[in-house]
Short mmCIF file of C-alpha atoms in Angstrom, two decimals:
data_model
loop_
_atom_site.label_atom_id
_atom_site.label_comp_id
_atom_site.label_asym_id
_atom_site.label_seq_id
_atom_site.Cartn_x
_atom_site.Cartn_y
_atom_site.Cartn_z
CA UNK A 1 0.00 0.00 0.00
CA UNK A 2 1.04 3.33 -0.72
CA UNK A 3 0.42 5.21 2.48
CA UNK A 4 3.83 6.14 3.59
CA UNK A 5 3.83 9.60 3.19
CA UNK A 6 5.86 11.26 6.18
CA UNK A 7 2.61 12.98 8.46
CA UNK A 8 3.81 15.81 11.06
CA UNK A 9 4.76 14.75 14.02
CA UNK A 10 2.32 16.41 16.10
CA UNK A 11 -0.18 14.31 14.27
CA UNK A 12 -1.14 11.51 15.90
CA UNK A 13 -1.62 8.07 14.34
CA UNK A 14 -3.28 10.13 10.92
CA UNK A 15 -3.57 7.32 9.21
CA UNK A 16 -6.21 5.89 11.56
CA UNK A 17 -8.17 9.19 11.50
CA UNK A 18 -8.78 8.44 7.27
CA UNK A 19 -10.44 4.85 8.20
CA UNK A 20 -14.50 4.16 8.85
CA UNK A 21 -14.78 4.39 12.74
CA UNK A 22 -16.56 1.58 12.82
CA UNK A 23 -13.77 -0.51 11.53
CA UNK A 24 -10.74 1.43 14.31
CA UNK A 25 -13.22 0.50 17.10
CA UNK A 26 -13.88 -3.09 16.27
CA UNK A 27 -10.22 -3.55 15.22
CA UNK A 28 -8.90 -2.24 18.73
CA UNK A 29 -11.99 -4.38 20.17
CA UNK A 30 -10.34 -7.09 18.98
CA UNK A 31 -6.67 -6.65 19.72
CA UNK A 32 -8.18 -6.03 23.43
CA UNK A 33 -10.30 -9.25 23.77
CA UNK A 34 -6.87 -11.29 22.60
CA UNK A 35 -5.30 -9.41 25.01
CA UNK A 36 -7.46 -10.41 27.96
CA UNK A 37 -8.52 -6.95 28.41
CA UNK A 38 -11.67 -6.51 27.23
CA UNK A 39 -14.55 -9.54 25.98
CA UNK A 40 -17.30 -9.67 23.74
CA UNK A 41 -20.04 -9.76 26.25
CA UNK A 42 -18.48 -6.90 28.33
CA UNK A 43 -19.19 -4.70 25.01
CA UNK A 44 -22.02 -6.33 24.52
CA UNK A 45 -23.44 -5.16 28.42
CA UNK A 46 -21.96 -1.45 28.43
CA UNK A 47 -23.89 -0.91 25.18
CA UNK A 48 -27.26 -2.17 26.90
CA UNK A 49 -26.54 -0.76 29.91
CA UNK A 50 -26.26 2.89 28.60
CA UNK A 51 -29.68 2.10 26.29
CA UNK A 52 -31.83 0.70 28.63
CA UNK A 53 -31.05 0.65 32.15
CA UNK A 54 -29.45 4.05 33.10
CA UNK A 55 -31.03 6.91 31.88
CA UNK A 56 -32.96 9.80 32.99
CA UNK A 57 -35.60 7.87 34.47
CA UNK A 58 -33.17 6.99 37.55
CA UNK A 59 -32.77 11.21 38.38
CA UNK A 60 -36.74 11.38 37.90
CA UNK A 61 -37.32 8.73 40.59
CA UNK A 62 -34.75 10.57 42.57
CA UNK A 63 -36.27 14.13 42.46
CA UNK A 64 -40.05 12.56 42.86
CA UNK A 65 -39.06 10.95 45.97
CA UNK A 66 -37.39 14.28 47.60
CA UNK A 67 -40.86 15.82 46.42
CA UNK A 68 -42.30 13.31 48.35
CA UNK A 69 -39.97 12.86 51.07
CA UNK A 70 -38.71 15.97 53.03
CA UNK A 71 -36.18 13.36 54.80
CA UNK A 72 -34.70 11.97 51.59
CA UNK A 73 -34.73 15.44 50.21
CA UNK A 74 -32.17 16.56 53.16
CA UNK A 75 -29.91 13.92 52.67
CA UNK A 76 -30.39 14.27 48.88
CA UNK A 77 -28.39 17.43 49.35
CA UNK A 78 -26.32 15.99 51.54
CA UNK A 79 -24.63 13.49 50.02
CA UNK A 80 -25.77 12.74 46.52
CA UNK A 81 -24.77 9.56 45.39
CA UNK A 82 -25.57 7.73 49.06
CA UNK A 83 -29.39 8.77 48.44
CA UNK A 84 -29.52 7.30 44.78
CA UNK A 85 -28.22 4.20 46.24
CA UNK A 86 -31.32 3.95 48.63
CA UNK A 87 -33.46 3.69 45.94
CA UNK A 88 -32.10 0.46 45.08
CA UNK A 89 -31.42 1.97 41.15
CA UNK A 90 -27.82 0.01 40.36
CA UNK A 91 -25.44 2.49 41.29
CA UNK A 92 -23.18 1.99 44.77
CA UNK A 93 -22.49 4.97 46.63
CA UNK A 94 -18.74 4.87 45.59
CA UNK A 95 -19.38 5.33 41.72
CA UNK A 96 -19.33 8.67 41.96
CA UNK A 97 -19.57 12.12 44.09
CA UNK A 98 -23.00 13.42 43.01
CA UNK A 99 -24.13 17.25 44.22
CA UNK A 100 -27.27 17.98 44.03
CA UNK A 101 -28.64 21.72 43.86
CA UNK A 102 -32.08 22.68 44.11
CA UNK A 103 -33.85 25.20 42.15
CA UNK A 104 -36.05 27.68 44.61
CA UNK A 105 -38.24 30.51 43.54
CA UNK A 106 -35.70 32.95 43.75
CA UNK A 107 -32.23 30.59 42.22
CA UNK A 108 -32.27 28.73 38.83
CA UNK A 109 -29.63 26.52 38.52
CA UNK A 110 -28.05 25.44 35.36
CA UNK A 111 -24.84 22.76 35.20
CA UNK A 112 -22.34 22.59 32.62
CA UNK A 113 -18.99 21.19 31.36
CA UNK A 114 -16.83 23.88 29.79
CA UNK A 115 -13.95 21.93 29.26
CA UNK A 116 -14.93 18.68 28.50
CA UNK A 117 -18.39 16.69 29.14
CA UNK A 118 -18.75 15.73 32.62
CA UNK A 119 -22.03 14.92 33.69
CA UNK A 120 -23.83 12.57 36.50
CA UNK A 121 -23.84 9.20 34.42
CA UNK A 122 -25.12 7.50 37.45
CA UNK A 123 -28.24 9.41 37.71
CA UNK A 124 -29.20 10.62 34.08
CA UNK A 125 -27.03 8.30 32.04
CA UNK A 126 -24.34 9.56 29.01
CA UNK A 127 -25.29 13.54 28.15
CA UNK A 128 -27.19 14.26 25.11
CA UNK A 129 -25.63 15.88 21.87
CA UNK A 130 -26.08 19.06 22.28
CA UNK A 131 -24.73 18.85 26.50
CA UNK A 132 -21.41 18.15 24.53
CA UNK A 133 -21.28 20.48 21.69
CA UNK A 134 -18.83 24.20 22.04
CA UNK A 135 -22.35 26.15 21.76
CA UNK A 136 -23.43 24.82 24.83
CA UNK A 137 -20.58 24.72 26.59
CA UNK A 138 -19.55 28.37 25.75
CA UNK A 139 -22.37 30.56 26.24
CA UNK A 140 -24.35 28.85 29.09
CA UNK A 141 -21.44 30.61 31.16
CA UNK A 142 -22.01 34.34 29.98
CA UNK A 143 -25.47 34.27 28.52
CA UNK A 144 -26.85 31.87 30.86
CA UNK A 145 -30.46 33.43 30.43
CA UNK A 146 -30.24 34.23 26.45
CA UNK A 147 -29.44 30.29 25.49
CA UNK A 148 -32.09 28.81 27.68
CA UNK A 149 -34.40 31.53 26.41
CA UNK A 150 -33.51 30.87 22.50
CA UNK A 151 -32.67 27.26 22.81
CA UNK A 152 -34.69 26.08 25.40
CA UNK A 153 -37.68 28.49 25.43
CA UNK A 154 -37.03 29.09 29.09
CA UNK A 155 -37.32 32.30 30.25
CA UNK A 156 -36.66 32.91 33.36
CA UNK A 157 -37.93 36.19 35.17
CA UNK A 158 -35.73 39.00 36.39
CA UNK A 159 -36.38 37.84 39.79
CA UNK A 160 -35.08 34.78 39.87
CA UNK A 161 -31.13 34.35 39.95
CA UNK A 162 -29.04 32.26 37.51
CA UNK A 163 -26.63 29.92 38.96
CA UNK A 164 -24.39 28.23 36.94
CA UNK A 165 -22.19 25.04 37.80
CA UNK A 166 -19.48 24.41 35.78
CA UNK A 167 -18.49 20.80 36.87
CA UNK A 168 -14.86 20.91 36.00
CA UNK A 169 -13.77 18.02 38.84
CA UNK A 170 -14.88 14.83 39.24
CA UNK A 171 -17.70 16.23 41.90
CA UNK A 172 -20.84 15.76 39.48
CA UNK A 173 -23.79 18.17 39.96
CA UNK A 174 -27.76 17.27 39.31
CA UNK A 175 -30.57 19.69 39.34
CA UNK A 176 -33.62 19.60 41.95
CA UNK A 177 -35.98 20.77 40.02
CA UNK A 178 -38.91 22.85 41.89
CA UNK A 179 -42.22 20.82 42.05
CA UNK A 180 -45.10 21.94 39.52
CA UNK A 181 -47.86 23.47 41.45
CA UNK A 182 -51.19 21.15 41.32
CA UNK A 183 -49.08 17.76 42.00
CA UNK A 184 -50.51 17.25 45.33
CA UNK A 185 -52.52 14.09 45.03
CA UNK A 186 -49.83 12.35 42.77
CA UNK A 187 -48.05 9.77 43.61
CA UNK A 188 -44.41 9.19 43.75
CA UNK A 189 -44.82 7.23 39.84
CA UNK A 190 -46.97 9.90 38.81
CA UNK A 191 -44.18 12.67 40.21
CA UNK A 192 -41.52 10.85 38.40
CA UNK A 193 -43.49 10.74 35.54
CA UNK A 194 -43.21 14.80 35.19
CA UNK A 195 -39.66 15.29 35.71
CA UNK A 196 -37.84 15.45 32.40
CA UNK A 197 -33.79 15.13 32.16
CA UNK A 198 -33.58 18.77 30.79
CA UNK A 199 -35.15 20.07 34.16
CA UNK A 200 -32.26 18.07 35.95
CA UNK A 201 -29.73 19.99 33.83
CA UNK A 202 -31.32 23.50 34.35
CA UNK A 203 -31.99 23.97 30.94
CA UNK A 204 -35.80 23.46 31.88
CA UNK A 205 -38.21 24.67 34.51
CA UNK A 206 -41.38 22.30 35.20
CA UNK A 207 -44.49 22.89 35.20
CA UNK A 208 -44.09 26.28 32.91
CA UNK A 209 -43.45 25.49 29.70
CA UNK A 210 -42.93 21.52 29.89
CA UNK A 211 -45.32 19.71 32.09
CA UNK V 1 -3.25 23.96 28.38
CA UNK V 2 -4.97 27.04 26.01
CA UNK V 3 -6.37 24.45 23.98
CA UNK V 4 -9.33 24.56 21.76
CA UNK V 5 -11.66 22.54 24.35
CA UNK V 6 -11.21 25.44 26.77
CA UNK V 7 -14.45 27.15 25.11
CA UNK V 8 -16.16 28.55 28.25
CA UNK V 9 -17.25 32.00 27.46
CA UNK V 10 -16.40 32.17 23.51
CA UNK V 11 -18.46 33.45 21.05
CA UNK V 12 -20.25 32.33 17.65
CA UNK V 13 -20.41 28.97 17.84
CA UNK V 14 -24.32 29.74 17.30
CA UNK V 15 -26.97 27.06 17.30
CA UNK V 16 -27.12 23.40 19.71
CA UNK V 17 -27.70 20.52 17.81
CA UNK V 18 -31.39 19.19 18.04
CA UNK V 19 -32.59 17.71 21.61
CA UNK V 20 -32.99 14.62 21.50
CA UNK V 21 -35.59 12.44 23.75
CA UNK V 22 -35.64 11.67 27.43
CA UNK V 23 -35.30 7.98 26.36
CA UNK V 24 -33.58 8.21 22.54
CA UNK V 25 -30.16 5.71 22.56
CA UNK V 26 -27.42 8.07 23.55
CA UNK V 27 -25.03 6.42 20.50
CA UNK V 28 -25.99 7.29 17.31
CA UNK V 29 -23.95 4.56 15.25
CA UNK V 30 -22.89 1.24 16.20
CA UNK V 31 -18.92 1.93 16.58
CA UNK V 32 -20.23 4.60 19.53
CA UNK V 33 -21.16 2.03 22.08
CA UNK V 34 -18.00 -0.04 21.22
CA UNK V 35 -15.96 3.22 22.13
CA UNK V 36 -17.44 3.61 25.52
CA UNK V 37 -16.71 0.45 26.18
CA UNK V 38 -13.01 0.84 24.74
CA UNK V 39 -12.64 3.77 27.01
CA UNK V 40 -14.00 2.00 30.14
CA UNK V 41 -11.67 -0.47 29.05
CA UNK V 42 -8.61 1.73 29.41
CA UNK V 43 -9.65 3.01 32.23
CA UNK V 44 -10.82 0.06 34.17
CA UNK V 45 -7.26 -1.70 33.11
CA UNK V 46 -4.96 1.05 33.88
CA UNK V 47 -3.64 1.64 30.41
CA UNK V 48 -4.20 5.18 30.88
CA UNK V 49 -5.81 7.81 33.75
CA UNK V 50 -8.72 9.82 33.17
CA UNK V 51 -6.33 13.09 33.02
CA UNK V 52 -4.19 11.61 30.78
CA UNK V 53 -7.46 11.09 28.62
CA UNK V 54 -8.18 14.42 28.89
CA UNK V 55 -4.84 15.94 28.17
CA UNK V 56 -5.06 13.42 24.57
CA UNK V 57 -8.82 15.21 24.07
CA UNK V 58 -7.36 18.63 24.46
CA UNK V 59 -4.11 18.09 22.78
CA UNK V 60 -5.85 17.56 19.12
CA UNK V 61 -5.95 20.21 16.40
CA UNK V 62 -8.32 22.87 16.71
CA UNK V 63 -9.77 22.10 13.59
CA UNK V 64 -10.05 18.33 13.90
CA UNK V 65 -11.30 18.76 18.00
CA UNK V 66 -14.31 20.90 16.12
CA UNK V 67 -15.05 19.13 12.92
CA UNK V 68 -14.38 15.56 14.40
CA UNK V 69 -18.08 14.07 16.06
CA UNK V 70 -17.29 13.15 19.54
CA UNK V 71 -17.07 9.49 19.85
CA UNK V 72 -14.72 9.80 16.76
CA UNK V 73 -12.35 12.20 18.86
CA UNK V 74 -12.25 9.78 21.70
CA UNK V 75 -11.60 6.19 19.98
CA UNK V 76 -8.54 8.81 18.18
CA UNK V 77 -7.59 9.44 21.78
CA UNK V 78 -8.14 5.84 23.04
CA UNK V 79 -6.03 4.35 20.25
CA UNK V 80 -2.81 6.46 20.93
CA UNK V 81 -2.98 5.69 24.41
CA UNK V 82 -3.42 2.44 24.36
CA UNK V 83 -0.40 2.30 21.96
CA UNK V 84 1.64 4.50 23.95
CA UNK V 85 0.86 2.32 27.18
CA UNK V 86 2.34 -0.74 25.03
CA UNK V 87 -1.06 -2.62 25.00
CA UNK V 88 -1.57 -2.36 20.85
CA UNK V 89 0.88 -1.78 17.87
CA UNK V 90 -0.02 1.12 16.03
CA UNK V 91 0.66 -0.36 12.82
CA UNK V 92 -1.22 -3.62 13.45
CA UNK V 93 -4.20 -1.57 14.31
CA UNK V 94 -4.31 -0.39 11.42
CA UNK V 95 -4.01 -3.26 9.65
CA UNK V 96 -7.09 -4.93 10.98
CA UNK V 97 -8.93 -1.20 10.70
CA UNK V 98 -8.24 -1.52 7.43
CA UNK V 99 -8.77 -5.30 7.03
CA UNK V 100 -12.50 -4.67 8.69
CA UNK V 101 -13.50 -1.60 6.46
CA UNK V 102 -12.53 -4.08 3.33
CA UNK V 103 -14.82 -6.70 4.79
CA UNK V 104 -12.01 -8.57 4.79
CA UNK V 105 -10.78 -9.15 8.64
CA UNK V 106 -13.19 -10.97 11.32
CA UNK V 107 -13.49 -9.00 14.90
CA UNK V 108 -11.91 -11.45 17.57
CA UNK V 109 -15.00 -12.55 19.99
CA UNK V 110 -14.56 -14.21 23.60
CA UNK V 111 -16.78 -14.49 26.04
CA UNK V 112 -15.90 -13.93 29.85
CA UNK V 113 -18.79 -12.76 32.21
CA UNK V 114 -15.88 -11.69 35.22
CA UNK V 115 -14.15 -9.02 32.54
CA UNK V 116 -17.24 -6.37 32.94
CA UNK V 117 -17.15 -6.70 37.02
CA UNK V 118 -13.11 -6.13 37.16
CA UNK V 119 -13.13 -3.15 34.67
CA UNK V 120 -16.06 -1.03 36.75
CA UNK V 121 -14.15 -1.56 39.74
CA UNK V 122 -11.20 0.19 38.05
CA UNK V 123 -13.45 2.55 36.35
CA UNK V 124 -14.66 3.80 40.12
CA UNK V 125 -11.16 3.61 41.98
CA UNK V 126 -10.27 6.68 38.69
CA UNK V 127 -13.48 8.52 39.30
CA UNK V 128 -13.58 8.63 43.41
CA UNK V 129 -10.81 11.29 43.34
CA UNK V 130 -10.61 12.13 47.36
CA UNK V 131 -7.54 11.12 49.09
CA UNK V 132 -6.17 12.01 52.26
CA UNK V 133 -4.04 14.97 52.20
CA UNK V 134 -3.22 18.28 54.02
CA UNK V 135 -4.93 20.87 55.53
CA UNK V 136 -6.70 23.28 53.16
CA UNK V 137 -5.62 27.05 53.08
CA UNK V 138 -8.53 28.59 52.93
CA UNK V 139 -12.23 28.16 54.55
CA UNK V 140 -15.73 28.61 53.80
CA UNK V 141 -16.27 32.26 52.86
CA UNK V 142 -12.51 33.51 52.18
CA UNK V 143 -11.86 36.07 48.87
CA UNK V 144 -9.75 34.03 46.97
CA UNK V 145 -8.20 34.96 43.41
CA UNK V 146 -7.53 32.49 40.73
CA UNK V 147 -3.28 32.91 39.62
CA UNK V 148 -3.25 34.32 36.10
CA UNK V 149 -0.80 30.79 34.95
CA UNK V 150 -1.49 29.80 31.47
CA UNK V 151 0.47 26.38 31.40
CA UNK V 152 1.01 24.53 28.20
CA UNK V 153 0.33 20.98 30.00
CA UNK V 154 -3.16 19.92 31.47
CA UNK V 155 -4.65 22.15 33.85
CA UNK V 156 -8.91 21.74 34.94
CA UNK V 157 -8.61 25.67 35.30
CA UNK V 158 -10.17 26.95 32.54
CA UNK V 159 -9.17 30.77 31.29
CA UNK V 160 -12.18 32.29 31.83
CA UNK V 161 -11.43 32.11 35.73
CA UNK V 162 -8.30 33.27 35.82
CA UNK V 163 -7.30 36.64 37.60
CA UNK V 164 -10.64 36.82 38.69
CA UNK V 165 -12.00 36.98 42.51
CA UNK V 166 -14.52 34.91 44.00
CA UNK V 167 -15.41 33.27 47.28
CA UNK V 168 -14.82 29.82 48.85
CA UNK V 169 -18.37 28.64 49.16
CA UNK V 170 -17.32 24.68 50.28
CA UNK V 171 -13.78 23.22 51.22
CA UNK V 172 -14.40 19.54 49.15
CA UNK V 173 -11.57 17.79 50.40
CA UNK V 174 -8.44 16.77 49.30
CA UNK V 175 -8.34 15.59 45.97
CA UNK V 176 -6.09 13.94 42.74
CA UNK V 177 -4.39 17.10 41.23
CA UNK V 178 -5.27 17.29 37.74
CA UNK V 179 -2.25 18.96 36.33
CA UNK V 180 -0.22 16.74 38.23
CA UNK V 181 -2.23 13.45 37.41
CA UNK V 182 -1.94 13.79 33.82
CA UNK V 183 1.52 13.64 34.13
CA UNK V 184 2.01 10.80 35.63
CA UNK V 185 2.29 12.18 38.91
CA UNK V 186 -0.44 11.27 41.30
CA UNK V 187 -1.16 13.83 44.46
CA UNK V 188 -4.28 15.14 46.38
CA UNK V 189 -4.56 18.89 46.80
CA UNK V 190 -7.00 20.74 48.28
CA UNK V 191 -10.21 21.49 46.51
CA UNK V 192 -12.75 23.84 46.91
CA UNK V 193 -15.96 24.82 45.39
CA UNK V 194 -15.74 28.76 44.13
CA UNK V 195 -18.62 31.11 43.12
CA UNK V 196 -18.09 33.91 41.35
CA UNK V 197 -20.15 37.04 40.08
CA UNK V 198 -21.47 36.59 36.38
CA UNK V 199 -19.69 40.06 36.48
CA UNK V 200 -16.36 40.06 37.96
CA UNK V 201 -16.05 36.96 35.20
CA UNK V 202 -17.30 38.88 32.14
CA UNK V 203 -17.54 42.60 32.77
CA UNK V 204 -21.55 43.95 33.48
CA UNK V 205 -22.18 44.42 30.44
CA UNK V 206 -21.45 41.46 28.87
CA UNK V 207 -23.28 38.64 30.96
CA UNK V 208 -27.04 38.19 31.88
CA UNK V 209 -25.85 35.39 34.19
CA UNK V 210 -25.50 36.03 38.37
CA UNK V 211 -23.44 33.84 39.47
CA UNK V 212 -20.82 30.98 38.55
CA UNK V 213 -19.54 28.25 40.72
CA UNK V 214 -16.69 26.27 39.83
CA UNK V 215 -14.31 23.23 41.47
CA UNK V 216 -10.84 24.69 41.74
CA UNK V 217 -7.55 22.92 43.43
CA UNK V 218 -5.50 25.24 45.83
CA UNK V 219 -2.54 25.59 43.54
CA UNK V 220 -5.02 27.58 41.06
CA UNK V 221 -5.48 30.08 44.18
CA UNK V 222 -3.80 33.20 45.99
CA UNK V 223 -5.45 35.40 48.48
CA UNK V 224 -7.03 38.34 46.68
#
């Protein structure tokens, strides 16, 4: 084959980057399984795991029992990641340190990843797209209110404060979103039911414009 | 490092790509699921520390970090560190990458149920960052300023912070030192949570925001 031509050094392995990704990852798949490092079925699992079993749905159970719960709720802002283990949802309290901040009438809060794409796996499962993209990740800093108003169609009053969290350290950080007005007589699977991953973000306020 | 992933407070990148639903697949090709598992892989094995990741991710040309999708970025990453930790021969690699896109190589399957277990216990061990380590500096409610250092090697302190005064709102233990971590060198500094005004970041004028808060290692920090 004739794809010798010198590359710059700074360059790394270029002539990887001109073959079908799908091809790299099953290639290095395979070198890893002969290896011993790596096997078919523990491919096979992360893929499922990440489709079907951790998701969004895991935060929503979370926030609808500190609606429910005032108890949980305190030690939901305690100490994250030991009250999603309660709930008996597959994570143990050592996967990760989870924060959780809770939106009040007067304090919106929003959470980011500037530099990379951290986010609470545990609780709301990989980010979406557009979590990861530079637009998000540069403007949600200084325009906090004009990309959740022209993204998100969130618009927050004047009177309430924007917090952002830019989760830059391996601390994770999960909204509490504020619970819709009317909710009283639902129950804990009916709360869940309401709370959407973009509330858990910030990017969303229930009950406003979503629920 | 200035690199391009630093992007916190730039301008004109315009529109997010579409939302996608609560419960859509978060891999939006086949090979994207196999890289999360690759990466787990790494880091569940020790080939390489999450820093060290990072420092790969931020290390790539501007142009290819922003035309590249993201999965494609990271198995680019994963590749040369596996190679540089000695675990896969570059030019092999590509070999069978270039075997498989023919149609002409097979991918190598084995089944072992205790692989999956063994690599999320190293996957937590990189992510629970505390260790035990000195006394912090500086306490709840101390004016801190972040050093103006712009450091050409990995660094979690992004430039929009820099030079800027905030206040300690949490002391969060002592925890693995990015900078140094990436490195190769493994040791637990203090870390605190700052906040910010939208305004000393930005100027008045230029923010609707209030307030930012933000994880930052002692090293980053001087009294105001």
């Amino acid at each position: 084959m004739a794809e010798e031509t010198p590359e710059p050094p700074e360059t790394p392995n270029p002539d990887l980057r001109d073959i079908d990704p799908q091809a790299r990852a099953r290639a290095l798949q395979s070198i890893l399984v002969e290896e011993g490092i790596l096997s078919t079925d523990a491919v096979d699992e992360v893929i499922s795991t990440y489709e079907s079993d951790v998701g969004p749905m895991n935060g929503a159970r979370v926030v609808a029992r500190a609606w429910s719960d005032p108890d949980y709720r305190e030690r939901l802002l305690e100490d994250g990641i030991s009250a999603v283990a309660e709930l008996d949802i597959g994570v143990n309290d050592e996967v990760m340190e989870l924060r959780v901040v809770e939106n009040t009438p007067e304090v919106h809060n929003v959470v980011v990843c500037t530099l990379c794409s951290c986010y609470p796996w545990a609780v709301l499962g990989l980010p979406p797209t557009w979590y990861k993209s530079p637009a998000y990740r540069s403007r949600v800093v200084d325009e906090p209110r004009a990309l959740l108003r022209e993204e998100f169609d969130t618009d927050l009053p004047d009177s309430v404060d924007v917090e952002v969290w830019d989760s830059n350290s391996e601390i994770r950080y999960m909204v509490l979103p504020q619970r819709p007005e009317g909710t009283e007589d639902l129950s804990e699977d009916g709360l869940a039911g309401l709370v959407t991953r973009n509330s858990m973000i910030g990017v969303k306020r229930l009950g406003e414009v979503e629920a | 490092m200035d690199g391009i992933h630093d992007v916190g407070g730039m301008d004109s990148f315009r529109h997010l790509p579409p939302d996608q639903p609560d419960d859509a697949s978060p891999f939006h090709h086949e090979y994207e699921g196999v890289v999360q598992a690759l990466y787990l892989a790494g880091l569940g094995s020790g080939a390489f520390e999450l820093d060290r990741f990072r420092y790969e991710l931020e290390g790539h040309e501007p142009e290819y970090y922003l035309e590249t999708p993201y999965y494609e970025r990271w198995l680019t990453a994963i590749e040369s560190l596996f190679a540089e930790a000695g675990v896969v021969d570059s030019e092999e690699l590509r070999e069978r990458a270039r075997a498989l896109e023919a149609g002409e190589g097979e991918v190598t399957e084995e089944t072992d149920p205790e692989r999956l277990p063994e690599l999320l216990d190293g996957v937590r061990d990189v992510y629970m960052s505390e260790r035990e380590g000195g006394e912090p500096a500086f306490s709840e409610g101390d004016r801190v300023r972040v050093r103006k250092e712009h450091p050409s090697s990995h660094t979690r302190c992004p430039r929009y912070v820099r030079g800027c005064e905030g206040e300690v709102v949490a002391v969060r233990g002592t925890h693995v030192f990015p900078d140094a971590n990436a490195h190769g060198e493994e040791r637990a500094e203090p870390l605190y949570n700052v906040r910010f005004e939208s305004s000393e970041l930005w100027g008045e004028a230029n923010t609707d925001g209030d307030g930012l808060h933000i994880e930052l290692w002692e090293p980053y920090l001087s009294p105001p």
